[in-house]
Amino acid sequence: MKDVKEGIVLGVCNALLDISANVDEQFLKKYNLERDNAILAEPQHMPIYDDLITHFNPDYIAGGSVQNSLRVAQWILEKPNITVYFGCVGDDKYAKILEERAKADGVNVQYQHTSEAPTGTCAVLVTNTHRSLCANLAAAIHFSIDHIQKPENKKLIDNAEYYYISGFFVAVSVPTIIEIAKTALEHNRLFIMNLSAPYIPLAFKDALEECLPYVDIIFGNEGEAEAFAQAQNWDTKDLREIGKKMLQLPKANKKRSRVVILTQGKDPVLLIEKDKISEFNVPLLEHDKMVDTNGAGDAFVGGFIGQLVQGKSFDVCIRCGIWAARQIIQRSGCTFEGKADFKE
Ligand code: AP5
């Protein structure tokens, strides 16, 4: 393992505690949810969290997309505090659980705290191997740019060399994203984003478009890529074509070519670069080994970043992403144990 400097990766997203339980189709119907939703909670969904806690004995798992990825990257890297995380939480016991779990996994969490709302939660409703996500951002939406302007946090931003922000976060603070992206641009450092969920390119089209010129690596899954194409009025569902069109969108840092990486569940991962498209097969996982796919995409990015910061090729980064996702789907939520034994 290469010696990687502390704080080299900086991530920003919504800090959420996952409240995860196995439920039946009736429960999904009760709240008008589908088996594979990833949505923001509306007033009709607010009783879900108490319902889960009262009737389903749920698991509480440190969640939030980028925080998941950083926890997985730390698992790969072994040395604590390679990654730094910003997100906003309330002043409550959920914030303490979240911080304890993320720190135990080696992430240097530097939360902003608000008294305006409780810590955000995400209901993870598992039916067989499917998962439906319903996020109540609560405190997470109170993240404000002054957090990154504090001298101690500015120092962390200046020290980092890789920046990873979720598409989810465009719903919260575009000015924060742009300020960090401008630091990346100024120093020719890597700025990475994820499309995160189909509703992001559709419902937050303008906000996402403001950030995209700064993005060097775009991650997404097939549903998110199709939603992106639909939002852009591109008349195609062909992932290769969508990826190539994403490469052509305006880009601020001319010293780096953009790269698009699209996952498609058990089907090959696509690496779309300026002059070529590569496919990476996903080894078959027997159905009885799958627990749930919750966090698969986040784990993929975590595995990728864990290798990227060691200076490994995209080929190795993607194979480690596939390996990490495979571990996570054999467990409940984005969790892992023991030593990460990925072999290059
Ligand atoms: P969730 O969306 O469940 O996690 P994810 O990491 O995005 O995983 P998905 O199951 O959606 O995977 P994917 O579709 O992205 O990727 P793919 O299937 O292609 O979200 C989890 C977290 O999101 C929660 O912790 C929650 O807190 C957070 N969250 C929700 N709302 C939020 C919000 N508003 N703000 C912030 N956070 C929020 O799979 C990826 C890879 O996995 C594949 O390439 C492959 O390698 C592997 N893989 C997948 N399926 C298989 C298979 N069948 N066999 C073998 N390998 C597989």
GROMACS .gro file of C-alpha atoms and ligand atoms in nm:
model
  401
    1MET     CA    1   0.000   0.000   0.000
    2LYS     CA    2   0.141   0.335  -0.106
    3ASP     CA    3   0.174   0.594   0.171
    4VAL     CA    4  -0.102   0.842   0.094
    5LYS     CA    5  -0.112   1.180   0.267
    6GLU     CA    6  -0.385   1.260   0.519
    7GLY     CA    7  -0.676   1.466   0.390
    8ILE     CA    8  -0.598   1.407   0.023
    9VAL     CA    9  -0.967   1.341  -0.051
   10LEU     CA   10  -1.238   1.587   0.043
   11GLY     CA   11  -1.604   1.488   0.013
   12VAL     CA   12  -1.922   1.689   0.060
   13CYS     CA   13  -2.280   1.561   0.071
   14ASN     CA   14  -2.588   1.521   0.285
   15ALA     CA   15  -2.506   1.349   0.614
   16LEU     CA   16  -2.786   1.099   0.668
   17LEU     CA   17  -2.845   0.817   0.911
   18ASP     CA   18  -2.996   0.521   0.729
   19ILE     CA   19  -3.290   0.355   0.904
   20SER     CA   20  -3.298   0.022   0.730
   21ALA     CA   21  -3.548  -0.263   0.755
   22ASN     CA   22  -3.696  -0.548   0.556
   23VAL     CA   23  -4.052  -0.459   0.464
   24ASP     CA   24  -4.323  -0.609   0.244
   25GLU     CA   25  -4.486  -0.475  -0.072
   26GLN     CA   26  -4.786  -0.361   0.137
   27PHE     CA   27  -4.562  -0.125   0.330
   28LEU     CA   28  -4.430   0.028   0.006
   29LYS     CA   29  -4.786   0.066  -0.123
   30LYS     CA   30  -4.894   0.237   0.198
   31TYR     CA   31  -4.647   0.517   0.123
   32ASN     CA   32  -4.680   0.512  -0.258
   33LEU     CA   33  -4.325   0.388  -0.306
   34GLU     CA   34  -4.172   0.160  -0.569
   35ARG     CA   35  -3.919  -0.118  -0.501
   36ASP     CA   36  -3.622   0.076  -0.642
   37ASN     CA   37  -3.710   0.436  -0.562
   38ALA     CA   38  -3.454   0.696  -0.457
   39ILE     CA   39  -3.656   1.003  -0.368
   40LEU     CA   40  -3.678   1.298  -0.134
   41ALA     CA   41  -3.949   1.258   0.130
   42GLU     CA   42  -4.269   1.452   0.074
   43PRO     CA   43  -4.522   1.526   0.352
   44GLN     CA   44  -4.701   1.193   0.282
   45HIS     CA   45  -4.374   1.005   0.362
   46MET     CA   46  -4.291   1.171   0.694
   47PRO     CA   47  -4.459   0.905   0.914
   48ILE     CA   48  -4.238   0.632   0.758
   49TYR     CA   49  -3.949   0.684   1.001
   50ASP     CA   50  -4.157   0.643   1.318
   51ASP     CA   51  -4.346   0.357   1.156
   52LEU     CA   52  -4.016   0.175   1.090
   53ILE     CA   53  -3.880   0.242   1.439
   54THR     CA   54  -4.202   0.134   1.611
   55HIS     CA   55  -4.286  -0.176   1.406
   56PHE     CA   56  -3.975  -0.308   1.227
   57ASN     CA   57  -3.679  -0.303   1.468
   58PRO     CA   58  -3.462  -0.134   1.203
   59ASP     CA   59  -3.082  -0.116   1.174
   60TYR     CA   60  -2.918   0.225   1.207
   61ILE     CA   61  -2.636   0.256   0.956
   62ALA     CA   62  -2.414   0.556   0.879
   63GLY     CA   63  -2.541   0.663   0.538
   64GLY     CA   64  -2.533   0.958   0.303
   65SER     CA   65  -2.393   0.879  -0.038
   66VAL     CA   66  -2.047   1.042  -0.026
   67GLN     CA   67  -1.990   0.948   0.337
   68ASN     CA   68  -2.051   0.585   0.231
   69SER     CA   69  -1.796   0.614  -0.048
   70LEU     CA   70  -1.535   0.770   0.182
   71ARG     CA   71  -1.589   0.496   0.444
   72VAL     CA   72  -1.527   0.234   0.176
   73ALA     CA   73  -1.218   0.420   0.046
   74GLN     CA   74  -1.085   0.427   0.403
   75TRP     CA   75  -1.145   0.053   0.431
   76ILE     CA   76  -0.931   0.000   0.122
   77LEU     CA   77  -0.661   0.246   0.233
   78GLU     CA   78  -0.637   0.123   0.595
   79LYS     CA   79  -0.471   0.443   0.724
   80PRO     CA   80  -0.726   0.676   0.896
   81ASN     CA   81  -0.800   1.036   0.795
   82ILE     CA   82  -0.702   1.009   0.429
   83THR     CA   83  -1.051   1.139   0.364
   84VAL     CA   84  -1.227   1.446   0.503
   85TYR     CA   85  -1.603   1.491   0.497
   86PHE     CA   86  -1.833   1.795   0.523
   87GLY     CA   87  -2.208   1.770   0.576
   88CYS     CA   88  -2.464   1.924   0.809
   89VAL     CA   89  -2.624   1.748   1.108
   90GLY     CA   90  -2.853   1.845   1.396
   91ASP     CA   91  -2.763   1.861   1.764
   92ASP     CA   92  -2.904   1.522   1.854
   93LYS     CA   93  -2.828   1.157   1.923
   94TYR     CA   94  -2.847   1.061   1.554
   95ALA     CA   95  -2.562   1.304   1.480
   96LYS     CA   96  -2.354   1.138   1.750
   97ILE     CA   97  -2.422   0.789   1.610
   98LEU     CA   98  -2.334   0.909   1.259
   99GLU     CA   99  -2.010   1.076   1.369
  100GLU     CA  100  -1.901   0.779   1.583
  101ARG     CA  101  -1.957   0.531   1.298
  102ALA     CA  102  -1.787   0.741   1.030
  103LYS     CA  103  -1.488   0.814   1.257
  104ALA     CA  104  -1.460   0.448   1.352
  105ASP     CA  105  -1.425   0.378   0.979
  106GLY     CA  106  -1.143   0.635   0.955
  107VAL     CA  107  -1.321   0.933   0.795
  108ASN     CA  108  -1.222   1.274   0.932
  109VAL     CA  109  -1.578   1.410   0.962
  110GLN     CA  110  -1.606   1.785   1.008
  111TYR     CA  111  -1.980   1.838   1.035
  112GLN     CA  112  -2.158   2.169   1.037
  113HIS     CA  113  -2.417   2.166   1.319
  114THR     CA  114  -2.757   2.331   1.309
  115SER     CA  115  -3.021   2.371   1.576
  116GLU     CA  116  -3.282   2.438   1.306
  117ALA     CA  117  -3.361   2.073   1.230
  118PRO     CA  118  -3.283   1.718   1.341
  119THR     CA  119  -3.016   1.508   1.167
  120GLY     CA  120  -3.134   1.383   0.829
  121THR     CA  121  -3.246   1.025   0.788
  122CYS     CA  122  -3.294   0.794   0.494
  123ALA     CA  123  -3.551   0.517   0.510
  124VAL     CA  124  -3.400   0.213   0.340
  125LEU     CA  125  -3.687  -0.022   0.267
  126VAL     CA  126  -3.556  -0.361   0.164
  127THR     CA  127  -3.780  -0.603  -0.025
  128ASN     CA  128  -3.587  -0.916  -0.123
  129THR     CA  129  -3.271  -0.780  -0.289
  130HIS     CA  130  -3.431  -0.447  -0.386
  131ARG     CA  131  -3.413  -0.130  -0.185
  132SER     CA  132  -3.631   0.178  -0.188
  133LEU     CA  133  -3.477   0.497  -0.050
  134CYS     CA  134  -3.670   0.786   0.095
  135ALA     CA  135  -3.450   1.066   0.228
  136ASN     CA  136  -3.563   1.329   0.476
  137LEU     CA  137  -3.276   1.577   0.445
  138ALA     CA  138  -3.378   1.778   0.755
  139ALA     CA  139  -3.053   1.927   0.897
  140ALA     CA  140  -2.858   1.833   0.581
  141ILE     CA  141  -3.037   2.102   0.384
  142HIS     CA  142  -2.909   2.367   0.626
  143PHE     CA  143  -2.550   2.325   0.507
  144SER     CA  144  -2.424   2.673   0.430
  145ILE     CA  145  -2.121   2.806   0.251
  146ASP     CA  146  -1.983   2.972   0.566
  147HIS     CA  147  -1.881   2.624   0.686
  148ILE     CA  148  -1.623   2.592   0.409
  149GLN     CA  149  -1.512   2.952   0.461
  150LYS     CA  150  -1.397   2.889   0.819
  151PRO     CA  151  -1.016   2.908   0.823
  152GLU     CA  152  -0.975   2.552   0.957
  153ASN     CA  153  -1.200   2.410   0.682
  154LYS     CA  154  -1.044   2.626   0.410
  155LYS     CA  155  -0.713   2.469   0.511
  156LEU     CA  156  -0.861   2.122   0.463
  157ILE     CA  157  -0.988   2.220   0.118
  158ASP     CA  158  -0.651   2.365   0.020
  159ASN     CA  159  -0.471   2.051   0.142
  160ALA     CA  160  -0.693   1.810  -0.058
  161GLU     CA  161  -0.605   1.695  -0.409
  162TYR     CA  162  -0.926   1.507  -0.499
  163TYR     CA  163  -1.275   1.646  -0.445
  164TYR     CA  164  -1.588   1.432  -0.454
  165ILE     CA  165  -1.939   1.580  -0.428
  166SER     CA  166  -2.268   1.401  -0.493
  167GLY     CA  167  -2.535   1.516  -0.735
  168PHE     CA  168  -2.766   1.498  -0.432
  169PHE     CA  169  -2.586   1.803  -0.294
  170VAL     CA  170  -2.694   2.030  -0.585
  171ALA     CA  171  -3.030   2.035  -0.405
  172VAL     CA  172  -2.856   2.194  -0.105
  173SER     CA  173  -2.573   2.437  -0.186
  174VAL     CA  174  -2.452   2.502  -0.540
  175PRO     CA  175  -2.233   2.795  -0.418
  176THR     CA  176  -2.042   2.549  -0.195
  177ILE     CA  177  -1.987   2.315  -0.489
  178ILE     CA  178  -1.868   2.597  -0.715
  179GLU     CA  179  -1.629   2.739  -0.454
  180ILE     CA  180  -1.464   2.399  -0.402
  181ALA     CA  181  -1.465   2.330  -0.777
  182LYS     CA  182  -1.285   2.660  -0.839
  183THR     CA  183  -1.008   2.555  -0.598
  184ALA     CA  184  -0.975   2.230  -0.795
  185LEU     CA  185  -0.962   2.424  -1.122
  186GLU     CA  186  -0.709   2.678  -0.997
  187HIS     CA  187  -0.466   2.403  -0.889
  188ASN     CA  188  -0.547   2.153  -1.167
  189ARG     CA  189  -0.679   1.898  -0.914
  190LEU     CA  190  -0.943   1.633  -0.982
  191PHE     CA  191  -1.307   1.730  -0.930
  192ILE     CA  192  -1.548   1.436  -0.925
  193MET     CA  193  -1.928   1.427  -0.916
  194ASN     CA  194  -2.199   1.163  -0.925
  195LEU     CA  195  -2.539   1.200  -1.090
  196SER     CA  196  -2.673   1.028  -0.774
  197ALA     CA  197  -3.040   0.962  -0.869
  198PRO     CA  198  -3.263   1.009  -1.176
  199TYR     CA  199  -3.451   1.295  -1.012
  200ILE     CA  200  -3.132   1.504  -0.985
  201PRO     CA  201  -3.072   1.571  -1.360
  202LEU     CA  202  -3.448   1.611  -1.410
  203ALA     CA  203  -3.561   1.822  -1.113
  204PHE     CA  204  -3.230   2.005  -1.056
  205LYS     CA  205  -3.122   2.045  -1.419
  206ASP     CA  206  -3.003   2.406  -1.397
  207ALA     CA  207  -2.819   2.356  -1.068
  208LEU     CA  208  -2.640   2.049  -1.202
  209GLU     CA  209  -2.552   2.229  -1.525
  210GLU     CA  210  -2.387   2.508  -1.328
  211CYS     CA  211  -2.150   2.253  -1.168
  212LEU     CA  212  -2.078   2.029  -1.467
  213PRO     CA  213  -1.817   2.248  -1.643
  214TYR     CA  214  -1.586   2.185  -1.346
  215VAL     CA  215  -1.630   1.808  -1.340
  216ASP     CA  216  -1.340   1.586  -1.449
  217ILE     CA  217  -1.497   1.250  -1.363
  218ILE     CA  218  -1.873   1.189  -1.379
  219PHE     CA  219  -2.018   0.875  -1.220
  220GLY     CA  220  -2.370   0.746  -1.272
  221ASN     CA  221  -2.579   0.435  -1.324
  222GLU     CA  222  -2.789   0.359  -1.629
  223GLY     CA  223  -3.113   0.507  -1.492
  224GLU     CA  224  -2.936   0.830  -1.400
  225ALA     CA  225  -2.764   0.853  -1.739
  226GLU     CA  226  -3.098   0.805  -1.917
  227ALA     CA  227  -3.259   1.071  -1.698
  228PHE     CA  228  -2.970   1.304  -1.780
  229ALA     CA  229  -3.022   1.245  -2.153
  230GLN     CA  230  -3.394   1.306  -2.116
  231ALA     CA  231  -3.331   1.635  -1.931
  232GLN     CA  232  -3.095   1.744  -2.211
  233ASN     CA  233  -3.349   1.644  -2.480
  234TRP     CA  234  -3.101   1.399  -2.626
  235ASP     CA  235  -3.308   1.150  -2.817
  236THR     CA  236  -3.118   0.838  -2.709
  237LYS     CA  237  -3.104   0.571  -2.441
  238ASP     CA  238  -2.774   0.436  -2.565
  239LEU     CA  239  -2.533   0.469  -2.270
  240ARG     CA  240  -2.225   0.494  -2.491
  241GLU     CA  241  -2.378   0.778  -2.688
  242ILE     CA  242  -2.496   0.954  -2.372
  243GLY     CA  243  -2.147   0.921  -2.222
  244LYS     CA  244  -1.984   1.061  -2.535
  245LYS     CA  245  -2.222   1.357  -2.534
  246MET     CA  246  -2.140   1.421  -2.167
  247LEU     CA  247  -1.772   1.441  -2.262
  248GLN     CA  248  -1.855   1.717  -2.509
  249LEU     CA  249  -2.035   1.943  -2.261
  250PRO     CA  250  -1.844   2.261  -2.171
  251LYS     CA  251  -1.538   2.205  -1.952
  252ALA     CA  252  -1.346   2.467  -1.754
  253ASN     CA  253  -1.017   2.282  -1.695
  254LYS     CA  254  -0.870   2.234  -2.043
  255LYS     CA  255  -0.565   2.054  -1.900
  256ARG     CA  256  -0.772   1.745  -1.821
  257SER     CA  257  -1.008   1.552  -2.046
  258ARG     CA  258  -1.337   1.454  -1.891
  259VAL     CA  259  -1.409   1.088  -1.815
  260VAL     CA  260  -1.755   0.933  -1.770
  261ILE     CA  261  -1.800   0.608  -1.577
  262LEU     CA  262  -2.138   0.438  -1.594
  263THR     CA  263  -2.238   0.132  -1.391
  264GLN     CA  264  -2.529  -0.089  -1.492
  265GLY     CA  265  -2.588  -0.336  -1.207
  266LYS     CA  266  -2.467  -0.684  -1.304
  267ASP     CA  267  -2.383  -0.566  -1.659
  268PRO     CA  268  -2.041  -0.428  -1.755
  269VAL     CA  269  -1.915  -0.095  -1.625
  270LEU     CA  270  -1.846   0.154  -1.905
  271LEU     CA  271  -1.541   0.379  -1.901
  272ILE     CA  272  -1.601   0.649  -2.159
  273GLU     CA  273  -1.296   0.854  -2.257
  274LYS     CA  274  -1.228   1.098  -2.539
  275ASP     CA  275  -1.094   0.844  -2.785
  276LYS     CA  276  -1.222   0.512  -2.654
  277ILE     CA  277  -1.489   0.328  -2.460
  278SER     CA  278  -1.387   0.033  -2.242
  279GLU     CA  279  -1.608  -0.230  -2.078
  280PHE     CA  280  -1.535  -0.402  -1.746
  281ASN     CA  281  -1.723  -0.721  -1.675
  282VAL     CA  282  -1.893  -0.770  -1.340
  283PRO     CA  283  -1.837  -1.126  -1.213
  284LEU     CA  284  -2.162  -1.308  -1.153
  285LEU     CA  285  -2.276  -1.317  -0.790
  286GLU     CA  286  -2.503  -1.608  -0.700
  287HIS     CA  287  -2.850  -1.489  -0.608
  288ASP     CA  288  -2.838  -1.652  -0.262
  289LYS     CA  289  -2.526  -1.445  -0.176
  290MET     CA  290  -2.699  -1.113  -0.242
  291VAL     CA  291  -2.836  -0.943   0.069
  292ASP     CA  292  -2.931  -0.604  -0.075
  293THR     CA  293  -2.787  -0.366  -0.330
  294ASN     CA  294  -2.812  -0.070  -0.094
  295GLY     CA  295  -2.486   0.122  -0.127
  296ALA     CA  296  -2.353  -0.074  -0.427
  297GLY     CA  297  -2.296   0.239  -0.634
  298ASP     CA  298  -2.141   0.426  -0.340
  299ALA     CA  299  -1.911   0.132  -0.265
  300PHE     CA  300  -1.809   0.123  -0.630
  301VAL     CA  301  -1.696   0.487  -0.610
  302GLY     CA  302  -1.525   0.420  -0.274
  303GLY     CA  303  -1.322   0.135  -0.421
  304PHE     CA  304  -1.237   0.349  -0.723
  305ILE     CA  305  -1.118   0.644  -0.510
  306GLY     CA  306  -0.922   0.412  -0.280
  307GLN     CA  307  -0.703   0.318  -0.578
  308LEU     CA  308  -0.710   0.653  -0.758
  309VAL     CA  309  -0.536   0.832  -0.469
  310GLN     CA  310  -0.262   0.570  -0.484
  311GLY     CA  311  -0.197   0.675  -0.842
  312LYS     CA  312  -0.342   0.356  -0.995
  313SER     CA  313  -0.475   0.337  -1.351
  314PHE     CA  314  -0.848   0.367  -1.425
  315ASP     CA  315  -0.838  -0.003  -1.506
  316VAL     CA  316  -0.731  -0.094  -1.149
  317CYS     CA  317  -0.962   0.172  -0.996
  318ILE     CA  318  -1.268   0.028  -1.174
  319ARG     CA  319  -1.181  -0.332  -1.090
  320CYS     CA  320  -1.146  -0.232  -0.725
  321GLY     CA  321  -1.482  -0.049  -0.749
  322ILE     CA  322  -1.647  -0.366  -0.880
  323TRP     CA  323  -1.477  -0.569  -0.605
  324ALA     CA  324  -1.592  -0.328  -0.330
  325ALA     CA  325  -1.952  -0.319  -0.459
  326ARG     CA  326  -1.956  -0.698  -0.464
  327GLN     CA  327  -1.857  -0.709  -0.095
  328ILE     CA  328  -2.120  -0.456   0.005
  329ILE     CA  329  -2.413  -0.627  -0.169
  330GLN     CA  330  -2.339  -0.941   0.030
  331ARG     CA  331  -2.418  -0.746   0.349
  332SER     CA  332  -2.698  -0.527   0.479
  333GLY     CA  333  -2.642  -0.160   0.388
  334CYS     CA  334  -2.308  -0.005   0.301
  335THR     CA  335  -2.114  -0.204   0.563
  336PHE     CA  336  -1.801  -0.420   0.564
  337GLU     CA  337  -1.576  -0.599   0.808
  338GLY     CA  338  -1.224  -0.737   0.827
  339LYS     CA  339  -0.938  -0.634   0.603
  340ALA     CA  340  -1.009  -0.535   0.245
  341ASP     CA  341  -0.830  -0.801   0.042
  342PHE     CA  342  -0.864  -0.664  -0.312
  343LYS     CA  343  -0.594  -0.808  -0.538
  344GLU     CA  344  -0.477  -0.594  -0.824
  345AP5     P1  345  -2.821   0.356  -0.302
  345AP5     O1  346  -2.880   0.429  -0.415
  345AP5     O2  347  -2.882   0.230  -0.255
  345AP5     O3  348  -2.681   0.320  -0.318
  345AP5     P2  349  -2.601   0.329  -0.434
  345AP5     O4  350  -2.468   0.325  -0.372
  345AP5     O5  351  -2.630   0.433  -0.531
  345AP5     O6  352  -2.640   0.180  -0.493
  345AP5     P3  353  -2.744   0.132  -0.599
  345AP5     O7  354  -2.795   0.000  -0.556
  345AP5     O8  355  -2.840   0.239  -0.635
  345AP5     O9  356  -2.641   0.109  -0.708
  345AP5     P4  357  -2.631   0.189  -0.840
  345AP5    O10  358  -2.759   0.175  -0.914
  345AP5    O11  359  -2.577   0.325  -0.815
  345AP5    O12  360  -2.522   0.109  -0.909
  345AP5     P5  361  -2.533  -0.029  -0.987
  345AP5    O13  362  -2.659  -0.104  -0.958
  345AP5    O14  363  -2.504   0.000  -1.125
  345AP5    O15  364  -2.801   0.462  -0.188
  345AP5     C1  365  -2.744   0.434  -0.068
  345AP5     C2  366  -2.723   0.558   0.013
  345AP5    O16  367  -2.773   0.674  -0.049
  345AP5     C3  368  -2.787   0.550   0.148
  345AP5    O17  369  -2.687   0.526   0.244
  345AP5     C4  370  -2.853   0.686   0.165
  345AP5    O18  371  -2.823   0.746   0.290
  345AP5     C5  372  -2.798   0.766   0.052
  345AP5     N1  373  -2.890   0.868   0.004
  345AP5     C6  374  -3.018   0.854  -0.038
  345AP5     N2  375  -3.071   0.974  -0.068
  345AP5     C7  376  -2.973   1.066  -0.046
  345AP5     C8  377  -2.966   1.208  -0.058
  345AP5     N3  378  -3.069   1.281  -0.102
  345AP5     N4  379  -2.850   1.269  -0.026
  345AP5     C9  380  -2.743   1.197   0.016
  345AP5     N5  381  -2.743   1.064   0.031
  345AP5    C10  382  -2.858   0.999   0.000
  345AP5    O19  383  -2.419  -0.110  -0.916
  345AP5    C11  384  -2.290  -0.060  -0.895
  345AP5    C12  385  -2.194  -0.176  -0.901
  345AP5    O20  386  -2.235  -0.274  -0.806
  345AP5    C13  387  -2.194  -0.248  -1.036
  345AP5    O21  388  -2.111  -0.189  -1.129
  345AP5    C14  389  -2.146  -0.385  -0.994
  345AP5    O22  390  -2.008  -0.386  -0.981
  345AP5    C15  391  -2.209  -0.404  -0.857
  345AP5     N6  392  -2.333  -0.480  -0.872
  345AP5    C16  393  -2.459  -0.430  -0.874
  345AP5     N7  394  -2.550  -0.530  -0.889
  345AP5    C17  395  -2.479  -0.646  -0.897
  345AP5    C18  396  -2.512  -0.784  -0.912
  345AP5     N8  397  -2.639  -0.822  -0.925
  345AP5     N9  398  -2.413  -0.874  -0.914
  345AP5    C19  399  -2.282  -0.838  -0.901
  345AP5    N10  400  -2.244  -0.709  -0.886
  345AP5    C20  401  -2.341  -0.613  -0.885
   0.00000   0.00000   0.00000
